Coordinates of C-alpha atoms in Angstrom, one line a residue:
Chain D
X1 CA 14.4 3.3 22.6
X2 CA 10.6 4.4 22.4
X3 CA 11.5 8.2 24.1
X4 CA 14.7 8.0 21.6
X5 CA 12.8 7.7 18.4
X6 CA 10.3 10.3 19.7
X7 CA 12.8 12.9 19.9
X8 CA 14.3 11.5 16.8
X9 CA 11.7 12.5 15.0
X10 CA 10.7 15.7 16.3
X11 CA 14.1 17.1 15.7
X12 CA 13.8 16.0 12.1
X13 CA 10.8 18.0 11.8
X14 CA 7.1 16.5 13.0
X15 CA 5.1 18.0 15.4
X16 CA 3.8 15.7 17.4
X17 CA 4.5 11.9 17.8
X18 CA 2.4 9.1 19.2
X19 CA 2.9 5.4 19.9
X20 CA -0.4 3.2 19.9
X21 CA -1.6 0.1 21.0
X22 CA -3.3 -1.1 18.0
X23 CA -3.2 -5.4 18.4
X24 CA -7.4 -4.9 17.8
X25 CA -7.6 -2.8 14.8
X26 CA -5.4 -5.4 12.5
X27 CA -5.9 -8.1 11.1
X28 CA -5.0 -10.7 8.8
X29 CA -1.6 -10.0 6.8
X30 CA -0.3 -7.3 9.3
X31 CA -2.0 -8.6 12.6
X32 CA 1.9 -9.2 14.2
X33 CA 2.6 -5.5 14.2
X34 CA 1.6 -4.3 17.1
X35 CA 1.9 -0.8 17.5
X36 CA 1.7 2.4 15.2
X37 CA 4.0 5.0 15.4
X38 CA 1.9 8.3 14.2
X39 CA 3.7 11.4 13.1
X40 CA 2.0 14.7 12.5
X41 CA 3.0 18.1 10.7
X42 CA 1.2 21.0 11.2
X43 CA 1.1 21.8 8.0
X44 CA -1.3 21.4 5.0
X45 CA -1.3 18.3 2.4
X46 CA 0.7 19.4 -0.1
X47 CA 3.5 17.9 -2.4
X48 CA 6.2 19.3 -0.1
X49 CA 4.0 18.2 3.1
X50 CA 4.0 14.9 1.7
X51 CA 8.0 14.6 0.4
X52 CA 8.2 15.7 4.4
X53 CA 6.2 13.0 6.5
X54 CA 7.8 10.4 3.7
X55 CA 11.2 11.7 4.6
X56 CA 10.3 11.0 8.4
X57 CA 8.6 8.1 8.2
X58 CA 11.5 6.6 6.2
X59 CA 13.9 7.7 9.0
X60 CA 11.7 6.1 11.8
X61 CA 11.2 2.7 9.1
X62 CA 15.4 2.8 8.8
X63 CA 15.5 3.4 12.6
X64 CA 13.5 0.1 13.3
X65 CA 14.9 -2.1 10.9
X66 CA 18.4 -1.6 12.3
X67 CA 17.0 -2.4 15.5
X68 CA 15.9 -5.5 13.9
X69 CA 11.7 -4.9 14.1
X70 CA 9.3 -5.4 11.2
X71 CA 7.4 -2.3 9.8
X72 CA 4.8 -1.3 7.5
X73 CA 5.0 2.2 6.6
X74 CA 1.7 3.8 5.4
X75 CA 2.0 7.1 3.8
X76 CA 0.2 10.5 4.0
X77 CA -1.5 9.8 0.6
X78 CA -2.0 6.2 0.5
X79 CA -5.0 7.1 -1.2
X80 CA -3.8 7.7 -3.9
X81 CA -0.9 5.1 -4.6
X82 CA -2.3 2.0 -5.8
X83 CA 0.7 1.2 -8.6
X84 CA 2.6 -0.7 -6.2
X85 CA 3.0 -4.1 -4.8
X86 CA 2.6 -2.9 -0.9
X87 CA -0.3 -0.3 -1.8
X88 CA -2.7 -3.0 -1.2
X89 CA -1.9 -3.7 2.7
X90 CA -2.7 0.2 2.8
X91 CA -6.5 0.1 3.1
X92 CA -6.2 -1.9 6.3
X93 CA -5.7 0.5 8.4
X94 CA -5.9 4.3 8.5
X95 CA -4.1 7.3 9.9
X96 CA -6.7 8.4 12.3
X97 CA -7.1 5.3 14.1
X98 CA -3.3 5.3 14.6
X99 CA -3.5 9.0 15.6
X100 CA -6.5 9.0 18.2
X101 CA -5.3 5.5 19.4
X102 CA -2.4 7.4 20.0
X103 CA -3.6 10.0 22.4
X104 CA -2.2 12.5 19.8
X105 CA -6.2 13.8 19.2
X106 CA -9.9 12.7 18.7
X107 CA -11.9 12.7 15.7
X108 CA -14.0 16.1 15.1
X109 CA -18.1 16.7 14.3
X110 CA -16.2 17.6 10.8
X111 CA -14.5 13.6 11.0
X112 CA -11.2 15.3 10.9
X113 CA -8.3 14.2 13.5
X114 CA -8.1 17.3 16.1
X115 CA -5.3 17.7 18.4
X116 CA -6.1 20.0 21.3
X117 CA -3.1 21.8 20.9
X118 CA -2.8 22.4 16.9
X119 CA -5.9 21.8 15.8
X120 CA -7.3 20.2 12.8
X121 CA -4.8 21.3 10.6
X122 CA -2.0 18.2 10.9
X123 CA -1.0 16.1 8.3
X124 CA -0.6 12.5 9.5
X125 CA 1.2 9.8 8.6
X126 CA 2.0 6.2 10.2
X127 CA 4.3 3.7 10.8
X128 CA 3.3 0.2 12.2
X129 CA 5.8 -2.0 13.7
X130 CA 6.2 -5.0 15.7
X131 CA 9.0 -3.2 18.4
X132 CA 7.4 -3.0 21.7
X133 CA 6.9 0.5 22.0
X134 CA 5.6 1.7 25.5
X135 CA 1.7 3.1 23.9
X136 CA 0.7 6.2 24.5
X137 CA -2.5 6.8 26.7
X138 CA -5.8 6.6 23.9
X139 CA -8.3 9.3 23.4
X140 CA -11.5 7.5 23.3
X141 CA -14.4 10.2 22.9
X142 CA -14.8 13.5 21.0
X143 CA -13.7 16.9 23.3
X144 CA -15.4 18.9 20.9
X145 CA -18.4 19.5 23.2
X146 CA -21.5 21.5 22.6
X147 CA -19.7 23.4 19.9
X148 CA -21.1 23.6 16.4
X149 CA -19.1 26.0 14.5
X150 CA -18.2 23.9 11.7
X151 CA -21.9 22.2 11.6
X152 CA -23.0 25.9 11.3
X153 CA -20.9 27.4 8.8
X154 CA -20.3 24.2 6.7
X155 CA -21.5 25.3 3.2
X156 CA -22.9 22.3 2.4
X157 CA -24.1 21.1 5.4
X158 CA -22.5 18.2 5.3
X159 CA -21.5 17.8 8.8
X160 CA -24.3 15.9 10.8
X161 CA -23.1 17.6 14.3
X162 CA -22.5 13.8 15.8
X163 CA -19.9 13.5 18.8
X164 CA -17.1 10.7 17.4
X165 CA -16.5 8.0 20.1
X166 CA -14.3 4.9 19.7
X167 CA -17.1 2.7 20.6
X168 CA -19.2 3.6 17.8
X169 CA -16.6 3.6 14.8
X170 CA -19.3 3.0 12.1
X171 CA -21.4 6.2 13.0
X172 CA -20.9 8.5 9.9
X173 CA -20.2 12.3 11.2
X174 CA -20.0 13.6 7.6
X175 CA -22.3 13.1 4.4
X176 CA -19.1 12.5 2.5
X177 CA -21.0 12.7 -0.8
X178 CA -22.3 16.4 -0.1
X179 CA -18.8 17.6 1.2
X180 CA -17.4 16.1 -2.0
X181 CA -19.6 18.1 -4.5
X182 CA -19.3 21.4 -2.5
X183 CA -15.8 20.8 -3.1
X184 CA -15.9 19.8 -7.0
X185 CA -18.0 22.9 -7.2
X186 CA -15.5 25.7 -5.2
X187 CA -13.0 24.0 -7.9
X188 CA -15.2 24.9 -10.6
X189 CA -15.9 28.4 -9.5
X190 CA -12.9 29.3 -7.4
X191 CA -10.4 27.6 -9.0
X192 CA -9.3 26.9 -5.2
X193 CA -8.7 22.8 -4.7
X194 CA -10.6 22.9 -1.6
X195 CA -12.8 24.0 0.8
X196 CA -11.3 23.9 4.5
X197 CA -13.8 25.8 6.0
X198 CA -14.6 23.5 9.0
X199 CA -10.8 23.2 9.5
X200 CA -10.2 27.0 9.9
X201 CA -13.1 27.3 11.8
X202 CA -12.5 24.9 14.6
X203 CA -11.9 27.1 18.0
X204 CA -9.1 24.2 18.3
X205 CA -5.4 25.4 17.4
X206 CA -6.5 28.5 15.8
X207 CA -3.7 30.6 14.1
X208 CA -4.6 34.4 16.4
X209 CA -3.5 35.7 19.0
X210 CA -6.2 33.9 20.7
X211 CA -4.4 30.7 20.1
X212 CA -4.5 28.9 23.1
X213 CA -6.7 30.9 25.3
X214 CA -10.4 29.4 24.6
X215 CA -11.9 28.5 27.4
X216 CA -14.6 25.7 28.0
X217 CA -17.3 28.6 27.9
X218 CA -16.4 30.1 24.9
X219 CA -16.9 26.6 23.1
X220 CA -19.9 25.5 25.1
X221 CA -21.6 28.4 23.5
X222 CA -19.7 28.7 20.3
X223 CA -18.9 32.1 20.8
X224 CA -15.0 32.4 19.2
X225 CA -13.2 35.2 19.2
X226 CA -12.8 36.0 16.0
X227 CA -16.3 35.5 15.0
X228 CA -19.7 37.5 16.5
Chain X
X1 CA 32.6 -3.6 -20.2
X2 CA 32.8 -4.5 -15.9
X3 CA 35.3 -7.2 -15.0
X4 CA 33.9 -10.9 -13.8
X5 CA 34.6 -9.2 -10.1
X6 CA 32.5 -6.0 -10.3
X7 CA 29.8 -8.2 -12.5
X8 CA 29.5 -10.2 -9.6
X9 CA 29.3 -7.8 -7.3
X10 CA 26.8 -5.7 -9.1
X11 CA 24.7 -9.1 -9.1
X12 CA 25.1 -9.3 -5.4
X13 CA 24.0 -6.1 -5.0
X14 CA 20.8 -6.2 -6.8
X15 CA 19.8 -9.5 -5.0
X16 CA 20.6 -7.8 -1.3
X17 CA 18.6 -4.7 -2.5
X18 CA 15.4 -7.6 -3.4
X19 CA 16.3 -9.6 0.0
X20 CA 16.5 -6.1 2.3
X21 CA 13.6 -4.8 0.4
X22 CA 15.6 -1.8 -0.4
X23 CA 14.3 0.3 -3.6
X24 CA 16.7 2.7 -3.6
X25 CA 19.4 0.2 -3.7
X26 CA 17.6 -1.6 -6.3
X27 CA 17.8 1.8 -8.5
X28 CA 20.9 3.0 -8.0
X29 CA 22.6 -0.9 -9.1
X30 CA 19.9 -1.2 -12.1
X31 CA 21.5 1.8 -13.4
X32 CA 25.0 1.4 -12.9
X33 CA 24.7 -2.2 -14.5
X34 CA 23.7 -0.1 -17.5
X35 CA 26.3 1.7 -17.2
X36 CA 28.9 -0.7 -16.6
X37 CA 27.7 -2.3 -19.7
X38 CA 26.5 -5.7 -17.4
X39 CA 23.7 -7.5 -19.7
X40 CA 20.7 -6.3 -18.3
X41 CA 19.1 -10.2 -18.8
X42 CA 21.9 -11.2 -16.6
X43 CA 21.3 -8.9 -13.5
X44 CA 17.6 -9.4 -13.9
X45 CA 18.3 -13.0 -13.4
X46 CA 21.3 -13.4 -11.4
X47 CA 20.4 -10.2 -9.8
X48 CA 16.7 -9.7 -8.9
X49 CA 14.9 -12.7 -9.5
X50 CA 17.9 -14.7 -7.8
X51 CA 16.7 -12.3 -4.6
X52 CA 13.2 -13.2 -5.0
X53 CA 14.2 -16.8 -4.5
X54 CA 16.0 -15.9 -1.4
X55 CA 13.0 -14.1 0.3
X56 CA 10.9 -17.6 -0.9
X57 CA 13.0 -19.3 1.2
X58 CA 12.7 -16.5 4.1
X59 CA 9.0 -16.6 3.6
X60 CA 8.8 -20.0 3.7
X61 CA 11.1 -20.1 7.1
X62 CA 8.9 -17.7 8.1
X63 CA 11.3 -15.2 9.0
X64 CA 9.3 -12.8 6.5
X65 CA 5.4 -12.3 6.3
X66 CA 3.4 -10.9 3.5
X67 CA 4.4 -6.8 4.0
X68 CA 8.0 -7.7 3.8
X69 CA 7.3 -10.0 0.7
X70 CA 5.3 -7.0 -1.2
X71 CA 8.4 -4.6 0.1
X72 CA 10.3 -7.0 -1.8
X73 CA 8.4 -7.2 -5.3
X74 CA 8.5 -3.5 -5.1
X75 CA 12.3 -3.8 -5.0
X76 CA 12.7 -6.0 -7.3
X77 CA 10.3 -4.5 -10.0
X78 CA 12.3 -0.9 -8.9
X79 CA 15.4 -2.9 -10.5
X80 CA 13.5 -4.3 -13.1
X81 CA 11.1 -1.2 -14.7
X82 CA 15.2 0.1 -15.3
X83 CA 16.5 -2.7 -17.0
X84 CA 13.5 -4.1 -19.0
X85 CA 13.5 -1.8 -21.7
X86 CA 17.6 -2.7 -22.3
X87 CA 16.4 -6.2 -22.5
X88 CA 16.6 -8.2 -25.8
X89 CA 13.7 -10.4 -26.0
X90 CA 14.7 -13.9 -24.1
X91 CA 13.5 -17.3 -26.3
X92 CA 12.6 -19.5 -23.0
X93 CA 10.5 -21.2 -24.8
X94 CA 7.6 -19.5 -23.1
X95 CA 6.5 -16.4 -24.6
X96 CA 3.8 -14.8 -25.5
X97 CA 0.6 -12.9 -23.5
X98 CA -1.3 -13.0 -20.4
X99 CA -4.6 -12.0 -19.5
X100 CA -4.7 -11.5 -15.2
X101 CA -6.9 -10.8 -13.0
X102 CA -9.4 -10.9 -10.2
X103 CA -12.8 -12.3 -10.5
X104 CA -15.9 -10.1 -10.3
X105 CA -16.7 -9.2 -6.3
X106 CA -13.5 -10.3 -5.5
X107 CA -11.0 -7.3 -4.4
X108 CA -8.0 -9.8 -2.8
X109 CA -5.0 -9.8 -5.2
X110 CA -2.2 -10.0 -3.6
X111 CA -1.5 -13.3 -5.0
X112 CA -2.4 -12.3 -8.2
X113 CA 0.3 -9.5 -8.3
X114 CA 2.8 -12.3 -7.0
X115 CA 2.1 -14.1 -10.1
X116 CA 1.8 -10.9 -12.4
X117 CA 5.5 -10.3 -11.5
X118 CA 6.4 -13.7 -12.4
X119 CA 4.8 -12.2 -16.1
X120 CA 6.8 -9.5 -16.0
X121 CA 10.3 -11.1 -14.9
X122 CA 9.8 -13.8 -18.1
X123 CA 8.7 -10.6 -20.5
X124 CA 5.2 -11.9 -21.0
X125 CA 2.8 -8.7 -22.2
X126 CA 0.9 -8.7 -19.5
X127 CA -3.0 -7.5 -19.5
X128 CA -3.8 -7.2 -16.1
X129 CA -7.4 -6.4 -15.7
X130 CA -7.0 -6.0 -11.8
X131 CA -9.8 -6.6 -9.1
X132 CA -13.4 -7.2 -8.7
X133 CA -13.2 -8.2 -12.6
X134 CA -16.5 -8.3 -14.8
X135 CA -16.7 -12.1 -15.6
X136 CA -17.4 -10.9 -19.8
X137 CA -14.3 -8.4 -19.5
X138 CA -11.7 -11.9 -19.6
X139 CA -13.1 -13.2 -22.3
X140 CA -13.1 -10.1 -24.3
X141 CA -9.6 -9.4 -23.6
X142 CA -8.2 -12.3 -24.4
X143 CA -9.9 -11.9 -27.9
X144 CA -8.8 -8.5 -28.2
X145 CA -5.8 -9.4 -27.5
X146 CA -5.3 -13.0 -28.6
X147 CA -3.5 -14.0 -25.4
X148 CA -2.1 -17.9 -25.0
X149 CA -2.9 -17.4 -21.4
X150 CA -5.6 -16.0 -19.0
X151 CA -5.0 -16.4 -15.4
X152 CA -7.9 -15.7 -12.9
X153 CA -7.9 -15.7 -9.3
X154 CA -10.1 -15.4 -6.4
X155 CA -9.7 -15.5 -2.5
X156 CA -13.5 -16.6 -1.5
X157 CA -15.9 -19.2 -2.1
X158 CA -18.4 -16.7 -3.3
X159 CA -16.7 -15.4 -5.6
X160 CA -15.1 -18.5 -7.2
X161 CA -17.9 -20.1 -8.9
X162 CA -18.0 -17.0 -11.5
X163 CA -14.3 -18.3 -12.7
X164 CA -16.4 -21.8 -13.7
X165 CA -18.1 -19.6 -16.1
X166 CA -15.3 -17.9 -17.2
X167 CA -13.7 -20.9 -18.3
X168 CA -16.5 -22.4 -20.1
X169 CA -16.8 -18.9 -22.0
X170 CA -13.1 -18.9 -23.0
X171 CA -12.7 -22.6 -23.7
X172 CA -16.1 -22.4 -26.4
X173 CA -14.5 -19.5 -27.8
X174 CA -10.8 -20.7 -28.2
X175 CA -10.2 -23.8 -27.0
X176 CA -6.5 -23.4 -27.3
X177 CA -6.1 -20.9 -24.8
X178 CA -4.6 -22.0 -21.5
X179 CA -6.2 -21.1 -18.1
X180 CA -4.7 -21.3 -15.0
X181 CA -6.9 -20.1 -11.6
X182 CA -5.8 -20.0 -8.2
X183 CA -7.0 -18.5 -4.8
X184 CA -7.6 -19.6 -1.3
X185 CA -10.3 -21.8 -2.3
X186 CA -9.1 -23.4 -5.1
X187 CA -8.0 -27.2 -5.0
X188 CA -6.7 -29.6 -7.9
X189 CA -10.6 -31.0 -7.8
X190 CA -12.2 -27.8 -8.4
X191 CA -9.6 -27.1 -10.9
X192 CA -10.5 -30.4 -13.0
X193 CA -14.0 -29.5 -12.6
X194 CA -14.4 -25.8 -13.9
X195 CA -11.5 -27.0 -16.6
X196 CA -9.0 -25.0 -16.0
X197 CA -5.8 -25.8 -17.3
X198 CA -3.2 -25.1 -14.3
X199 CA -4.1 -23.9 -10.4
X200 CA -2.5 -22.9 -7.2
X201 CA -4.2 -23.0 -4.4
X202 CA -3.8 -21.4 -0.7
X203 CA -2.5 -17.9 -1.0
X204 CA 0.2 -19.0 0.6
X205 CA 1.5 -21.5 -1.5
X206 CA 0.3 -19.2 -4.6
X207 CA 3.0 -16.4 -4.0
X208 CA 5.6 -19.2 -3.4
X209 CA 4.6 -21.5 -6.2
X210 CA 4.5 -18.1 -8.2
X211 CA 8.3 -17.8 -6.8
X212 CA 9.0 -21.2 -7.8
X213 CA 8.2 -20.1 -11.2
X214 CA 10.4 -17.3 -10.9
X215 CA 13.0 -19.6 -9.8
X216 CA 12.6 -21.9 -12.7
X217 CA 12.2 -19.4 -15.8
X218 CA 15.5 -18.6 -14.0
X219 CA 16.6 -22.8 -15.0
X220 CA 15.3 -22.2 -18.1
X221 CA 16.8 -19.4 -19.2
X222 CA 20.2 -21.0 -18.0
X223 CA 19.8 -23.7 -20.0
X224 CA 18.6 -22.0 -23.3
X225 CA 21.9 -20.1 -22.9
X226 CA 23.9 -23.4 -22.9
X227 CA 24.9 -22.5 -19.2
X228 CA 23.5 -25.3 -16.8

């Protein structure tokens, strides 16, 4: 079933899909299910981003039911939904974790999930379950390298240029605080909700006609194509 | 006005939504009871609650866990945020207001919620302060809002000596008010000794003694109604 719901769901619409192994990362009230299923859309969070990766998520949720698993679904924006019963299970576990743990990316120098093929720029959501799905291999380190392109050009300079690995979870990659008033202040100015520089920055899935052709070199001495 | 049959069907309905933690299904048969003219008291009670006391019994068989019981409030109050305002007020004998909530440096409240729905099903008013609760904020709520009952909850040790003071507080200034705490620590000794009124004590038993109540509002209303 575990290739099945894959293609399931990529016909409906995500980009990629990942099973994880994630019996370490729970705990307590949710520690029987097992595995995540993570689903991600390259496309920005938005309302309509959102009302998509709920739609798929829901699908994957009906899917295992029938097949007579538990699930938990977490969505996109658990963040922000705290008016219901189930909201509360949602700070146990979070979308990256399920994503890198996943082998679907790793977690950039700007602490956003980056998949080698797209990018930062996926939305993510995640299912957990207890069906045995056959995990995906992990990505355990950082493949950002020497590169420092969003460290450089983050307005803020919020981004402490820190490799993420999965051994050191608690070492903080971004001063949160100063990313969150650069932000509060583009609004103010702007009128633009955000800032997204380090995410359209990142050599990694860039929308040119380079896409795809960065070499190792070109990152080890952050020289990108589009910029000089 | 819906025949006997389709009443009963309609009350099946609304209790499989509850059991199957379905909130859809729970919307769509809240509304056509409304429509169809069912009294909303009845499929609130036959309906929804009568569901919540099925998934007690699952819980308690252990066939579900705590993310299935929280899908499950959700589906019932999905049902029940329909048909609540189409309810005339029920004389149980019970009425009146409720102060909830989580005690200061205490964030667990799932069990509270559990009970809060309880509140809601019997048409309390229900002030729920939520979590990590300022020990002075109960006491001025329930005198803002001259509330028969303040219920306090907390899942840790550390946190559970600040509902001792609470109690004192509240009993000095209105010793008619009833207090009922509850919380992984709490036992019927600690409950005699801070004065509290009522308890529940592991989590656990706290969301099914809180279903128990459900269950027997459920007796109670029966009986009012001349039907038991």
């Amino acid at each position: 079933m575990e290739t099945g719901l894959k293609i399931y769901l990529l016909e409906l619409g995500a980009t990629v899909v990942g099973f994880a192994r994630v019996d370490e990362a729970l705990q307590g009230d949710i520690a029987h299910l097992r595995r995540a299923v993570s689903i991600g859309v390259d496309r920005k969070l938005n309302e309509d981003t959102v009302s998509l990766l709920s739609a798929l998520q829901s699908r994957a949720a009906a899917r295992l039911k029938s097949d007579g698993y538990r699930y938990l679904i977490i969505p996109p924006d658990s963040d922000r939904i705290s008016d219901t019963c189930i909201s509360k299970l949602y700070e146990l576990f979070s979308h990256k974790v399920a994503a890198t743990s996943s082998g679907l990316g790793w977690i950039g120098k700007n602490g956003l999930l980056i998949s080698e093929q797209y990018g930062p720029g996926l939305t993510f959501t995640t299912v957990l379950t207890d069906a045995p799905l056959v995990p995906d291999e992990p990505v355990n380190s950082s493949r950002c390298g020497n590169c420092t392109l969003c460290v450089v050009h983050c307005p803020a300079q919020a981004i402490k240029g820190v490799n993420w690995s999965r051994s050191e979870p608690l070492r903080p990659l971004v001063d949160h605080d100063r990313c969150r008033a650069q932000k509060v202040g583009t609004r103010r100015v702007e009128h633009k909700p955000n800032c997204g520089l380090c995410i359209n920055i990142c050599p990694y899935g860039r929308k040119s006609p380079y896409r795809g052709n960065i070499s190792n070199n070109d990152l080890e001495e952050h020289r990108c194509p589009s910029i000089k | 006005m819906a025949s006997e049959e389709r009443t009963k069907e309609v009350f099946a309905k609304l209790k499989e939504a509850v059991v199957e933690y379905d909130e859809d299904m729970s919307k769509e048969y809240a509304q056509i009871a409304l429509d169809e003219d069912i009294n909303p008291n009845d499929a609130i009670f036959d309906g929804l609650v009568s569901g919540m006391q099925e998934v007690g019994k699952l819980f308690d068989a252990q066939e579900y866990f705590v993310p299935e019981l929280l899908m499950c409030a959700d589906a019932l109050y999905a049902g029940l945020d329909i048909l609540k305002p189409h309810v005339k007020q029920m004389d149980l004998g019970v009425k009146g207001s409720v102060v909830i909530g989580t005690v200061e440096g205490d964030v667990h409240d799932i069990g509270k919620n559990i009970v809060k729905m309880m509140f809601d099903v019997a048409g309390f008013q229900v002030y729920d302060l939520g979590r990590d609760v300022p020990l002075d904020k109960f006491v001025e709520e329930q005198m803002k809002t001259e509330s028969d009952l303040v219920c306090l909850s907390a899942m840790m040790t550390t946190t559970m000596s600040g509902m001792q003071k609470v109690i004192k507080d509240l009993k000095e200034k209105n010793p008619d008010v009833k207090i009922m705490i509850g919380g992984a620590p709490v036992s019927s000794d600690i409950a005699d000794k801070f004065g509290a009124d009522g308890y529940a004590d592991n989590a656990n038993n706290a969301l099914k003694d809180a279903i128990n109540m459900i269950g027997s509002l459920k007796k109670m209303k029966d009986e009012a109604e001349g039907k038991a």
